[in-house]
């Protein structure tokens, strides 16, 4: 088999495995975070979590597919390692940026929810008292 094809296969297997691992990690830990953000609405948190994971898969796997091809042919085993390190390094950076982006957005949503909760008075007003005139 051609060395370039071997590098492609290794790249795809490792990139897809990393994408799945990061998505599962985000999904399992994000579920609790979303439930807090959405005031305990578990069903809505699960739906939003699923949509975020699907978007994460689409963006990252799309990038992995687009970044697959290369112009150079690999002549030796050293070339396989060099090409793989470059390609996998870029994929890891993209996964990291996507992860940080997800955490940033979720944190912004959470902060907004906390601010909304703080603006609601803890007890409803019980009545109205007319101002007194000094006598």
PDB file of C-alpha atoms in Angstrom:
ATOM      1  CA  UNK A   1       0.000   0.000   0.000  1.00  0.00           C
ATOM      2  CA  UNK A   2       1.166   3.526  -0.757  1.00  0.00           C
ATOM      3  CA  UNK A   3       2.589   5.453   2.213  1.00  0.00           C
ATOM      4  CA  UNK A   4       0.306   8.398   1.483  1.00  0.00           C
ATOM      5  CA  UNK A   5      -2.736   6.151   1.798  1.00  0.00           C
ATOM      6  CA  UNK A   6      -1.382   4.746   5.077  1.00  0.00           C
ATOM      7  CA  UNK A   7      -0.987   8.294   6.405  1.00  0.00           C
ATOM      8  CA  UNK A   8      -4.544   9.133   5.304  1.00  0.00           C
ATOM      9  CA  UNK A   9      -5.984   6.088   7.060  1.00  0.00           C
ATOM     10  CA  UNK A  10      -4.096   6.789  10.295  1.00  0.00           C
ATOM     11  CA  UNK A  11      -5.085  10.461  10.129  1.00  0.00           C
ATOM     12  CA  UNK A  12      -8.769   9.640   9.663  1.00  0.00           C
ATOM     13  CA  UNK A  13      -8.876   7.007  12.407  1.00  0.00           C
ATOM     14  CA  UNK A  14      -7.121   9.183  14.989  1.00  0.00           C
ATOM     15  CA  UNK A  15      -8.994  12.384  14.050  1.00  0.00           C
ATOM     16  CA  UNK A  16     -12.410  10.740  14.149  1.00  0.00           C
ATOM     17  CA  UNK A  17     -11.601   8.997  17.452  1.00  0.00           C
ATOM     18  CA  UNK A  18     -10.454  12.298  18.995  1.00  0.00           C
ATOM     19  CA  UNK A  19     -13.557  14.103  17.739  1.00  0.00           C
ATOM     20  CA  UNK A  20     -15.841  11.434  19.214  1.00  0.00           C
ATOM     21  CA  UNK A  21     -13.984  11.481  22.545  1.00  0.00           C
ATOM     22  CA  UNK A  22     -14.162  15.274  22.866  1.00  0.00           C
ATOM     23  CA  UNK A  23     -17.845  15.339  21.833  1.00  0.00           C
ATOM     24  CA  UNK A  24     -18.752  12.682  24.407  1.00  0.00           C
ATOM     25  CA  UNK A  25     -16.832  14.535  27.097  1.00  0.00           C
ATOM     26  CA  UNK A  26     -18.598  17.777  26.229  1.00  0.00           C
ATOM     27  CA  UNK A  27     -21.944  16.018  26.131  1.00  0.00           C
ATOM     28  CA  UNK A  28     -21.677  14.276  29.486  1.00  0.00           C
ATOM     29  CA  UNK A  29     -20.307  17.290  31.349  1.00  0.00           C
ATOM     30  CA  UNK A  30     -22.350  19.854  29.456  1.00  0.00           C
ATOM     31  CA  UNK A  31     -25.650  18.195  30.362  1.00  0.00           C
ATOM     32  CA  UNK A  32     -25.302  19.178  34.035  1.00  0.00           C
ATOM     33  CA  UNK A  33     -24.164  22.664  33.108  1.00  0.00           C
ATOM     34  CA  UNK A  34     -27.117  23.178  30.747  1.00  0.00           C
ATOM     35  CA  UNK A  35     -29.596  21.921  33.337  1.00  0.00           C
ATOM     36  CA  UNK A  36     -28.346  24.644  35.683  1.00  0.00           C
ATOM     37  CA  UNK A  37     -28.501  27.285  32.961  1.00  0.00           C
ATOM     38  CA  UNK A  38     -32.032  26.282  31.980  1.00  0.00           C
ATOM     39  CA  UNK A  39     -33.349  26.372  35.569  1.00  0.00           C
ATOM     40  CA  UNK A  40     -33.567  22.596  35.966  1.00  0.00           C
ATOM     41  CA  UNK A  41     -35.510  21.920  32.761  1.00  0.00           C
ATOM     42  CA  UNK A  42     -33.877  18.540  32.065  1.00  0.00           C
ATOM     43  CA  UNK A  43     -35.750  17.860  28.832  1.00  0.00           C
ATOM     44  CA  UNK A  44     -34.756  21.180  27.301  1.00  0.00           C
ATOM     45  CA  UNK A  45     -31.173  20.768  28.566  1.00  0.00           C
ATOM     46  CA  UNK A  46     -30.955  17.354  26.904  1.00  0.00           C
ATOM     47  CA  UNK A  47     -32.296  18.744  23.612  1.00  0.00           C
ATOM     48  CA  UNK A  48     -29.885  21.703  23.583  1.00  0.00           C
ATOM     49  CA  UNK A  49     -27.015  19.406  24.544  1.00  0.00           C
ATOM     50  CA  UNK A  50     -27.822  17.058  21.664  1.00  0.00           C
ATOM     51  CA  UNK A  51     -27.992  19.953  19.190  1.00  0.00           C
ATOM     52  CA  UNK A  52     -24.619  21.270  20.380  1.00  0.00           C
ATOM     53  CA  UNK A  53     -23.039  17.825  19.984  1.00  0.00           C
ATOM     54  CA  UNK A  54     -24.446  17.410  16.463  1.00  0.00           C
ATOM     55  CA  UNK A  55     -23.076  20.829  15.486  1.00  0.00           C
ATOM     56  CA  UNK A  56     -19.719  19.951  17.034  1.00  0.00           C
ATOM     57  CA  UNK A  57     -19.565  16.723  14.996  1.00  0.00           C
ATOM     58  CA  UNK A  58     -20.540  18.454  11.763  1.00  0.00           C
ATOM     59  CA  UNK A  59     -17.977  21.239  12.082  1.00  0.00           C
ATOM     60  CA  UNK A  60     -15.086  19.060  13.232  1.00  0.00           C
ATOM     61  CA  UNK A  61     -15.654  16.110  10.923  1.00  0.00           C
ATOM     62  CA  UNK A  62     -16.147  18.541   8.040  1.00  0.00           C
ATOM     63  CA  UNK A  63     -12.808  20.125   8.867  1.00  0.00           C
ATOM     64  CA  UNK A  64     -11.126  16.704   9.145  1.00  0.00           C
ATOM     65  CA  UNK A  65     -12.463  15.760   5.713  1.00  0.00           C
ATOM     66  CA  UNK A  66     -11.393  19.038   4.116  1.00  0.00           C
ATOM     67  CA  UNK A  67      -7.942  18.877   5.679  1.00  0.00           C
ATOM     68  CA  UNK A  68      -7.374  15.272   4.539  1.00  0.00           C
ATOM     69  CA  UNK A  69      -5.806  15.906   1.172  1.00  0.00           C
ATOM     70  CA  UNK A  70      -2.256  17.039   0.792  1.00  0.00           C
ATOM     71  CA  UNK A  71      -0.167  18.038  -2.189  1.00  0.00           C
ATOM     72  CA  UNK A  72       2.982  16.149  -1.282  1.00  0.00           C
ATOM     73  CA  UNK A  73       3.598  12.445  -1.734  1.00  0.00           C
ATOM     74  CA  UNK A  74       5.157  10.643   1.189  1.00  0.00           C
ATOM     75  CA  UNK A  75       8.425   8.970   0.279  1.00  0.00           C
ATOM     76  CA  UNK A  76       9.464   7.293   3.531  1.00  0.00           C
ATOM     77  CA  UNK A  77       8.345   6.424   7.058  1.00  0.00           C
ATOM     78  CA  UNK A  78       9.722   9.682   8.415  1.00  0.00           C
ATOM     79  CA  UNK A  79       7.446  11.534   6.006  1.00  0.00           C
ATOM     80  CA  UNK A  80       4.427   9.685   7.403  1.00  0.00           C
ATOM     81  CA  UNK A  81       5.241  10.928  10.902  1.00  0.00           C
ATOM     82  CA  UNK A  82       5.876  14.473   9.730  1.00  0.00           C
ATOM     83  CA  UNK A  83       2.628  14.724   7.791  1.00  0.00           C
ATOM     84  CA  UNK A  84       0.629  13.069  10.579  1.00  0.00           C
ATOM     85  CA  UNK A  85       2.084  15.320  13.266  1.00  0.00           C
ATOM     86  CA  UNK A  86       1.175  18.407  11.273  1.00  0.00           C
ATOM     87  CA  UNK A  87      -2.311  17.256  10.361  1.00  0.00           C
ATOM     88  CA  UNK A  88      -3.176  15.868  13.807  1.00  0.00           C
ATOM     89  CA  UNK A  89      -1.706  18.933  15.505  1.00  0.00           C
ATOM     90  CA  UNK A  90      -3.993  21.193  13.500  1.00  0.00           C
ATOM     91  CA  UNK A  91      -6.988  18.948  14.227  1.00  0.00           C
ATOM     92  CA  UNK A  92      -6.183  19.045  17.958  1.00  0.00           C
ATOM     93  CA  UNK A  93      -5.961  22.835  17.864  1.00  0.00           C
ATOM     94  CA  UNK A  94      -9.312  23.077  16.065  1.00  0.00           C
ATOM     95  CA  UNK A  95     -10.894  20.687  18.592  1.00  0.00           C
ATOM     96  CA  UNK A  96      -9.468  22.784  21.425  1.00  0.00           C
ATOM     97  CA  UNK A  97     -10.785  26.014  19.936  1.00  0.00           C
ATOM     98  CA  UNK A  98     -14.209  24.440  19.408  1.00  0.00           C
ATOM     99  CA  UNK A  99     -14.216  23.160  22.987  1.00  0.00           C
ATOM    100  CA  UNK A 100     -13.263  26.558  24.399  1.00  0.00           C
ATOM    101  CA  UNK A 101     -15.887  28.186  22.186  1.00  0.00           C
ATOM    102  CA  UNK A 102     -18.574  25.864  23.534  1.00  0.00           C
ATOM    103  CA  UNK A 103     -17.514  26.494  27.137  1.00  0.00           C
ATOM    104  CA  UNK A 104     -17.457  30.261  26.534  1.00  0.00           C
ATOM    105  CA  UNK A 105     -20.957  30.295  25.032  1.00  0.00           C
ATOM    106  CA  UNK A 106     -22.360  28.076  27.780  1.00  0.00           C
ATOM    107  CA  UNK A 107     -20.760  30.251  30.445  1.00  0.00           C
ATOM    108  CA  UNK A 108     -22.277  33.380  28.893  1.00  0.00           C
ATOM    109  CA  UNK A 109     -25.707  31.726  28.882  1.00  0.00           C
ATOM    110  CA  UNK A 110     -25.212  30.644  32.499  1.00  0.00           C
ATOM    111  CA  UNK A 111     -24.177  34.137  33.599  1.00  0.00           C
ATOM    112  CA  UNK A 112     -27.214  35.637  31.903  1.00  0.00           C
ATOM    113  CA  UNK A 113     -29.450  33.160  33.709  1.00  0.00           C
ATOM    114  CA  UNK A 114     -27.836  33.961  37.063  1.00  0.00           C
ATOM    115  CA  UNK A 115     -28.327  37.688  36.495  1.00  0.00           C
ATOM    116  CA  UNK A 116     -31.991  37.136  35.618  1.00  0.00           C
ATOM    117  CA  UNK A 117     -32.479  35.129  38.811  1.00  0.00           C
ATOM    118  CA  UNK A 118     -30.864  37.879  40.899  1.00  0.00           C
ATOM    119  CA  UNK A 119     -33.156  40.583  39.499  1.00  0.00           C
ATOM    120  CA  UNK A 120     -36.324  38.821  40.595  1.00  0.00           C
ATOM    121  CA  UNK A 121     -37.218  39.769  44.181  1.00  0.00           C
ATOM    122  CA  UNK A 122     -37.084  36.799  46.534  1.00  0.00           C
ATOM    123  CA  UNK A 123     -40.552  37.602  47.954  1.00  0.00           C
ATOM    124  CA  UNK A 124     -43.426  39.294  46.175  1.00  0.00           C
ATOM    125  CA  UNK A 125     -44.519  42.626  47.645  1.00  0.00           C
ATOM    126  CA  UNK A 126     -47.256  42.137  50.226  1.00  0.00           C
ATOM    127  CA  UNK A 127     -48.986  45.425  49.886  1.00  0.00           C
ATOM    128  CA  UNK A 128     -48.594  49.128  49.516  1.00  0.00           C
ATOM    129  CA  UNK A 129     -48.091  51.611  52.288  1.00  0.00           C
ATOM    130  CA  UNK A 130     -49.002  55.258  51.782  1.00  0.00           C
ATOM    131  CA  UNK A 131     -46.333  57.741  52.698  1.00  0.00           C
ATOM    132  CA  UNK A 132     -46.883  59.359  56.054  1.00  0.00           C
ATOM    133  CA  UNK A 133     -47.022  63.048  56.525  1.00  0.00           C
ATOM    134  CA  UNK A 134     -45.030  64.428  59.366  1.00  0.00           C
ATOM    135  CA  UNK A 135     -47.392  65.373  62.185  1.00  0.00           C
TER     136      UNK A 135
END
